[in-house]
PDB file of C-alpha atoms in Angstrom:
ATOM      1  CA  MET A  24      27.778  25.278   3.350  1.00  0.00           C
ATOM      2  CA  ASP A  25      27.764  21.554   1.906  1.00  0.00           C
ATOM      3  CA  THR A  26      24.243  20.227   1.061  1.00  0.00           C
ATOM      4  CA  ILE A  27      23.718  16.570   1.338  1.00  0.00           C
ATOM      5  CA  LYS A  28      22.098  15.180  -1.507  1.00  0.00           C
ATOM      6  CA  THR A  29      19.032  13.031  -1.621  1.00  0.00           C
ATOM      7  CA  THR A  30      19.265   9.275  -2.307  1.00  0.00           C
ATOM      8  CA  GLN A  31      17.717  10.133  -5.712  1.00  0.00           C
ATOM      9  CA  GLY A  32      19.985  12.895  -6.329  1.00  0.00           C
ATOM     10  CA  GLN A  33      22.965  10.415  -5.451  1.00  0.00           C
ATOM     11  CA  TYR A  34      21.748   7.245  -7.387  1.00  0.00           C
ATOM     12  CA  LYS A  35      19.677   8.656 -10.290  1.00  0.00           C
ATOM     13  CA  ILE A  36      21.955   9.740 -12.913  1.00  0.00           C
ATOM     14  CA  ASN A  37      20.676  10.994 -16.526  1.00  0.00           C
ATOM     15  CA  GLY A  38      17.383   9.959 -15.224  1.00  0.00           C
ATOM     16  CA  GLU A  39      18.406   6.567 -14.479  1.00  0.00           C
ATOM     17  CA  TYR A  40      19.257   4.981 -11.218  1.00  0.00           C
ATOM     18  CA  THR A  41      22.264   3.192 -11.097  1.00  0.00           C
ATOM     19  CA  MET A  42      22.132  -0.895 -11.408  1.00  0.00           C
ATOM     20  CA  ASN A  43      22.697  -1.482  -8.033  1.00  0.00           C
ATOM     21  CA  ARG A  44      19.916   1.080  -6.952  1.00  0.00           C
ATOM     22  CA  GLN A  45      17.740  -0.776  -9.801  1.00  0.00           C
ATOM     23  CA  ILE A  46      18.133  -4.162  -8.031  1.00  0.00           C
ATOM     24  CA  LEU A  47      17.251  -2.590  -4.759  1.00  0.00           C
ATOM     25  CA  HIS A  48      14.144  -1.386  -6.235  1.00  0.00           C
ATOM     26  CA  GLN A  49      13.273  -4.611  -7.790  1.00  0.00           C
ATOM     27  CA  LYS A  50      13.944  -6.271  -4.412  1.00  0.00           C
ATOM     28  CA  ILE A  51      11.576  -3.613  -2.803  1.00  0.00           C
ATOM     29  CA  ILE A  52       8.913  -4.107  -4.986  1.00  0.00           C
ATOM     30  CA  SER A  53       8.970  -7.951  -4.710  1.00  0.00           C
ATOM     31  CA  TYR A  54       8.598  -7.540  -1.038  1.00  0.00           C
ATOM     32  CA  PHE A  55       5.273  -6.339  -1.679  1.00  0.00           C
ATOM     33  CA  MET A  56       4.133  -8.449  -5.217  1.00  0.00           C
ATOM     34  CA  SER A  57       4.010 -11.804  -3.982  1.00  0.00           C
ATOM     35  CA  GLU A  58       2.097 -14.361  -5.765  1.00  0.00           C
ATOM     36  CA  ASP A  59      -0.618 -14.362  -3.207  1.00  0.00           C
ATOM     37  CA  ASN A  60      -1.335 -11.013  -4.598  1.00  0.00           C
ATOM     38  CA  LEU A  61      -1.720 -11.693  -8.317  1.00  0.00           C
ATOM     39  CA  ASN A  62      -5.496 -12.213  -8.188  1.00  0.00           C
ATOM     40  CA  ASN A  63      -6.714  -9.938 -11.506  1.00  0.00           C
ATOM     41  CA  ASN A  64     -10.510 -10.764 -11.531  1.00  0.00           C
ATOM     42  CA  ASP A  65     -12.427  -7.676 -11.289  1.00  0.00           C
ATOM     43  CA  PRO A  66      -9.188  -5.510 -10.044  1.00  0.00           C
ATOM     44  CA  GLU A  67     -10.227  -2.893  -7.468  1.00  0.00           C
ATOM     45  CA  ALA A  68      -8.078   0.366  -6.678  1.00  0.00           C
ATOM     46  CA  ILE A  69      -8.475   1.825  -3.581  1.00  0.00           C
ATOM     47  CA  LEU A  70      -7.231   5.607  -3.468  1.00  0.00           C
ATOM     48  CA  LEU A  71      -6.559   6.862   0.317  1.00  0.00           C
ATOM     49  CA  GLY A  72      -6.138  10.772   0.620  1.00  0.00           C
ATOM     50  CA  GLY A  73      -5.094  12.781   3.681  1.00  0.00           C
ATOM     51  CA  GLY A  74      -2.534  14.454   5.667  1.00  0.00           C
ATOM     52  CA  THR A  75       0.158  13.138   7.869  1.00  0.00           C
ATOM     53  CA  ALA A  76      -1.143  11.121  11.135  1.00  0.00           C
ATOM     54  CA  SER A  77      -4.871  11.592   9.663  1.00  0.00           C
ATOM     55  CA  GLY A  78      -5.527   7.738   9.927  1.00  0.00           C
ATOM     56  CA  LYS A  79      -5.018   6.795   6.629  1.00  0.00           C
ATOM     57  CA  SER A  80      -2.453   3.904   7.945  1.00  0.00           C
ATOM     58  CA  LYS A  81      -5.413   2.395  10.132  1.00  0.00           C
ATOM     59  CA  LEU A  82      -8.094   2.863   7.362  1.00  0.00           C
ATOM     60  CA  ALA A  83      -5.647   1.066   5.364  1.00  0.00           C
ATOM     61  CA  LYS A  84      -5.119  -1.633   7.660  1.00  0.00           C
ATOM     62  CA  LEU A  85      -9.120  -2.308   8.386  1.00  0.00           C
ATOM     63  CA  LEU A  86      -9.744  -2.400   4.506  1.00  0.00           C
ATOM     64  CA  ILE A  87      -6.931  -4.900   4.149  1.00  0.00           C
ATOM     65  CA  SER A  88      -8.309  -7.189   6.902  1.00  0.00           C
ATOM     66  CA  GLY A  89     -11.874  -6.814   5.459  1.00  0.00           C
ATOM     67  CA  TYR A  90     -10.862  -7.399   2.036  1.00  0.00           C
ATOM     68  CA  ALA A  91      -8.740 -10.605   3.046  1.00  0.00           C
ATOM     69  CA  GLU A  92     -11.733 -12.064   4.790  1.00  0.00           C
ATOM     70  CA  ASP A  93     -13.339 -12.142   1.317  1.00  0.00           C
ATOM     71  CA  GLU A  94     -10.068 -13.696   0.226  1.00  0.00           C
ATOM     72  CA  ILE A  95      -9.204 -10.682  -1.869  1.00  0.00           C
ATOM     73  CA  ASN A  96      -5.405  -9.959  -1.114  1.00  0.00           C
ATOM     74  CA  LEU A  97      -4.764  -6.177  -1.602  1.00  0.00           C
ATOM     75  CA  ILE A  98      -1.030  -4.419  -2.378  1.00  0.00           C
ATOM     76  CA  ARG A  99      -0.727  -1.360  -0.071  1.00  0.00           C
ATOM     77  CA  ILE A 100       1.484   1.382  -2.077  1.00  0.00           C
ATOM     78  CA  ASP A 101       2.395   3.748   0.535  1.00  0.00           C
ATOM     79  CA  PRO A 102       5.653   5.746   0.078  1.00  0.00           C
ATOM     80  CA  ASP A 103       6.148   5.790   3.886  1.00  0.00           C
ATOM     81  CA  GLU A 104       6.068   2.142   4.185  1.00  0.00           C
ATOM     82  CA  ILE A 105       8.910   2.109   1.261  1.00  0.00           C
ATOM     83  CA  LYS A 106      10.785   4.327   3.198  1.00  0.00           C
ATOM     84  CA  ASN A 107      11.505   1.858   5.763  1.00  0.00           C
ATOM     85  CA  LEU A 108      12.995  -0.297   3.296  1.00  0.00           C
ATOM     86  CA  ILE A 109      15.635   1.891   1.939  1.00  0.00           C
ATOM     87  CA  PRO A 110      18.651   1.261   4.022  1.00  0.00           C
ATOM     88  CA  GLU A 111      19.810   5.130   3.976  1.00  0.00           C
ATOM     89  CA  PHE A 112      16.603   5.946   5.701  1.00  0.00           C
ATOM     90  CA  ARG A 113      17.030   3.258   8.594  1.00  0.00           C
ATOM     91  CA  SER A 114      20.851   4.532   9.285  1.00  0.00           C
ATOM     92  CA  LEU A 115      19.355   8.332   9.308  1.00  0.00           C
ATOM     93  CA  GLN A 116      16.431   7.609  11.412  1.00  0.00           C
ATOM     94  CA  ALA A 117      18.948   6.588  14.238  1.00  0.00           C
ATOM     95  CA  LEU A 118      21.344  10.042  13.404  1.00  0.00           C
ATOM     96  CA  ASN A 119      18.966  12.547  12.547  1.00  0.00           C
ATOM     97  CA  PRO A 120      15.154  11.351  12.366  1.00  0.00           C
ATOM     98  CA  GLU A 121      13.696  15.154  11.491  1.00  0.00           C
ATOM     99  CA  ILE A 122      15.531  14.881   7.779  1.00  0.00           C
ATOM    100  CA  ALA A 123      15.395  11.062   7.100  1.00  0.00           C
ATOM    101  CA  ALA A 124      11.999  11.115   5.276  1.00  0.00           C
ATOM    102  CA  ASP A 125      13.094  14.121   3.424  1.00  0.00           C
ATOM    103  CA  PHE A 126      16.143  12.768   2.288  1.00  0.00           C
ATOM    104  CA  VAL A 127      14.643   9.457   0.839  1.00  0.00           C
ATOM    105  CA  HIS A 128      11.149  10.885  -0.388  1.00  0.00           C
ATOM    106  CA  ASP A 129      11.688  11.295  -4.179  1.00  0.00           C
ATOM    107  CA  GLU A 130      13.249   7.754  -4.283  1.00  0.00           C
ATOM    108  CA  SER A 131      10.515   6.026  -2.326  1.00  0.00           C
ATOM    109  CA  SER A 132       8.199   8.081  -4.691  1.00  0.00           C
ATOM    110  CA  ASP A 133       9.659   6.693  -7.638  1.00  0.00           C
ATOM    111  CA  ILE A 134       9.504   3.232  -6.196  1.00  0.00           C
ATOM    112  CA  ALA A 135       5.518   3.858  -5.225  1.00  0.00           C
ATOM    113  CA  ASN A 136       5.008   4.911  -8.819  1.00  0.00           C
ATOM    114  CA  ASP A 137       7.002   1.931 -10.337  1.00  0.00           C
ATOM    115  CA  LEU A 138       4.988  -0.287  -8.132  1.00  0.00           C
ATOM    116  CA  LEU A 139       1.821   1.290  -9.083  1.00  0.00           C
ATOM    117  CA  SER A 140       2.443   1.039 -12.801  1.00  0.00           C
ATOM    118  CA  LEU A 141       3.140  -2.700 -12.121  1.00  0.00           C
ATOM    119  CA  CYS A 142       0.087  -3.390 -10.020  1.00  0.00           C
ATOM    120  CA  ILE A 143      -1.968  -1.790 -13.067  1.00  0.00           C
ATOM    121  CA  HIS A 144      -0.173  -3.684 -15.893  1.00  0.00           C
ATOM    122  CA  LYS A 145      -1.031  -6.848 -13.733  1.00  0.00           C
ATOM    123  CA  LYS A 146      -4.183  -6.079 -12.852  1.00  0.00           C
ATOM    124  CA  VAL A 147      -3.789  -6.488  -9.224  1.00  0.00           C
ATOM    125  CA  SER A 148      -5.985  -4.777  -6.729  1.00  0.00           C
ATOM    126  CA  PHE A 149      -4.502  -2.291  -4.469  1.00  0.00           C
ATOM    127  CA  ILE A 150      -4.636   0.399  -1.645  1.00  0.00           C
ATOM    128  CA  TYR A 151      -2.676   3.302  -2.979  1.00  0.00           C
ATOM    129  CA  ASP A 152      -2.071   5.932   0.088  1.00  0.00           C
ATOM    130  CA  GLY A 153      -1.462   9.498  -0.631  1.00  0.00           C
ATOM    131  CA  THR A 154      -2.348  13.139   0.119  1.00  0.00           C
ATOM    132  CA  MET A 155      -4.641  13.541  -3.056  1.00  0.00           C
ATOM    133  CA  LYS A 156      -3.543  17.231  -3.291  1.00  0.00           C
ATOM    134  CA  ASN A 157      -2.571  17.131  -6.648  1.00  0.00           C
ATOM    135  CA  PHE A 158      -5.687  17.062  -8.418  1.00  0.00           C
ATOM    136  CA  PRO A 159      -4.454  16.618 -12.306  1.00  0.00           C
ATOM    137  CA  LYS A 160      -2.042  13.497 -11.010  1.00  0.00           C
ATOM    138  CA  TYR A 161      -5.229  11.988  -9.499  1.00  0.00           C
ATOM    139  CA  GLN A 162      -7.778  12.610 -12.082  1.00  0.00           C
ATOM    140  CA  LYS A 163      -5.270  11.425 -14.928  1.00  0.00           C
ATOM    141  CA  LEU A 164      -4.693   8.165 -12.247  1.00  0.00           C
ATOM    142  CA  ILE A 165      -8.744   7.407 -11.977  1.00  0.00           C
ATOM    143  CA  TYR A 166      -9.166   7.744 -15.777  1.00  0.00           C
ATOM    144  CA  ARG A 167      -6.372   5.369 -16.256  1.00  0.00           C
ATOM    145  CA  LEU A 168      -7.583   2.873 -13.487  1.00  0.00           C
ATOM    146  CA  ILE A 169     -10.986   3.136 -15.332  1.00  0.00           C
ATOM    147  CA  ASN A 170      -9.834   2.570 -18.845  1.00  0.00           C
ATOM    148  CA  GLU A 171      -7.737  -0.652 -17.403  1.00  0.00           C
ATOM    149  CA  GLY A 172     -11.029  -2.010 -15.604  1.00  0.00           C
ATOM    150  CA  TYR A 173     -10.507  -0.966 -12.275  1.00  0.00           C
ATOM    151  CA  THR A 174     -13.355  -0.269  -9.953  1.00  0.00           C
ATOM    152  CA  VAL A 175     -12.012   2.804  -8.279  1.00  0.00           C
ATOM    153  CA  THR A 176     -13.081   4.029  -4.745  1.00  0.00           C
ATOM    154  CA  ALA A 177     -11.539   7.180  -3.289  1.00  0.00           C
ATOM    155  CA  ALA A 178     -11.128   7.760   0.825  1.00  0.00           C
ATOM    156  CA  VAL A 179     -10.044  11.277   2.204  1.00  0.00           C
ATOM    157  CA  VAL A 180      -9.210  10.883   5.827  1.00  0.00           C
ATOM    158  CA  ASP A 181      -9.268  13.975   7.985  1.00  0.00           C
ATOM    159  CA  VAL A 182      -8.846  14.873  11.207  1.00  0.00           C
ATOM    160  CA  PRO A 183     -10.883  17.815  12.751  1.00  0.00           C
TER     161      PRO A 183
END
């Protein structure tokens, strides 16, 4: 039986994405990084954790709206939102929605990590949407953010 390669498996060769894929990644990152988001005074990082369908997206929208009232723009870094911008995801959603997310998961995570690094480098405020199940990863991220001058807030959303 043939196995289907993920988009990362198809387009990442020897640790690097193909040139066309790098261009796609840059377009996706540019979609999130508008000039309006480049407020780098007192950067804030909001880390959201929780399982699927726990309400993280709803909380993120409320936070973004609240910050916007104070004229602070937050970039939302959400691998699930990034998935929607990967062409294979959209086409696979129509054919087989059960496997579409898994098929592009690793690539959307790579793009999210690149967007996260760019936000930190430019001192841009953001919301990072994840599960928080990997404690060492988040511990390292929090230390990095604090060292880069960020105010860090973490919230875990759970459904009883």
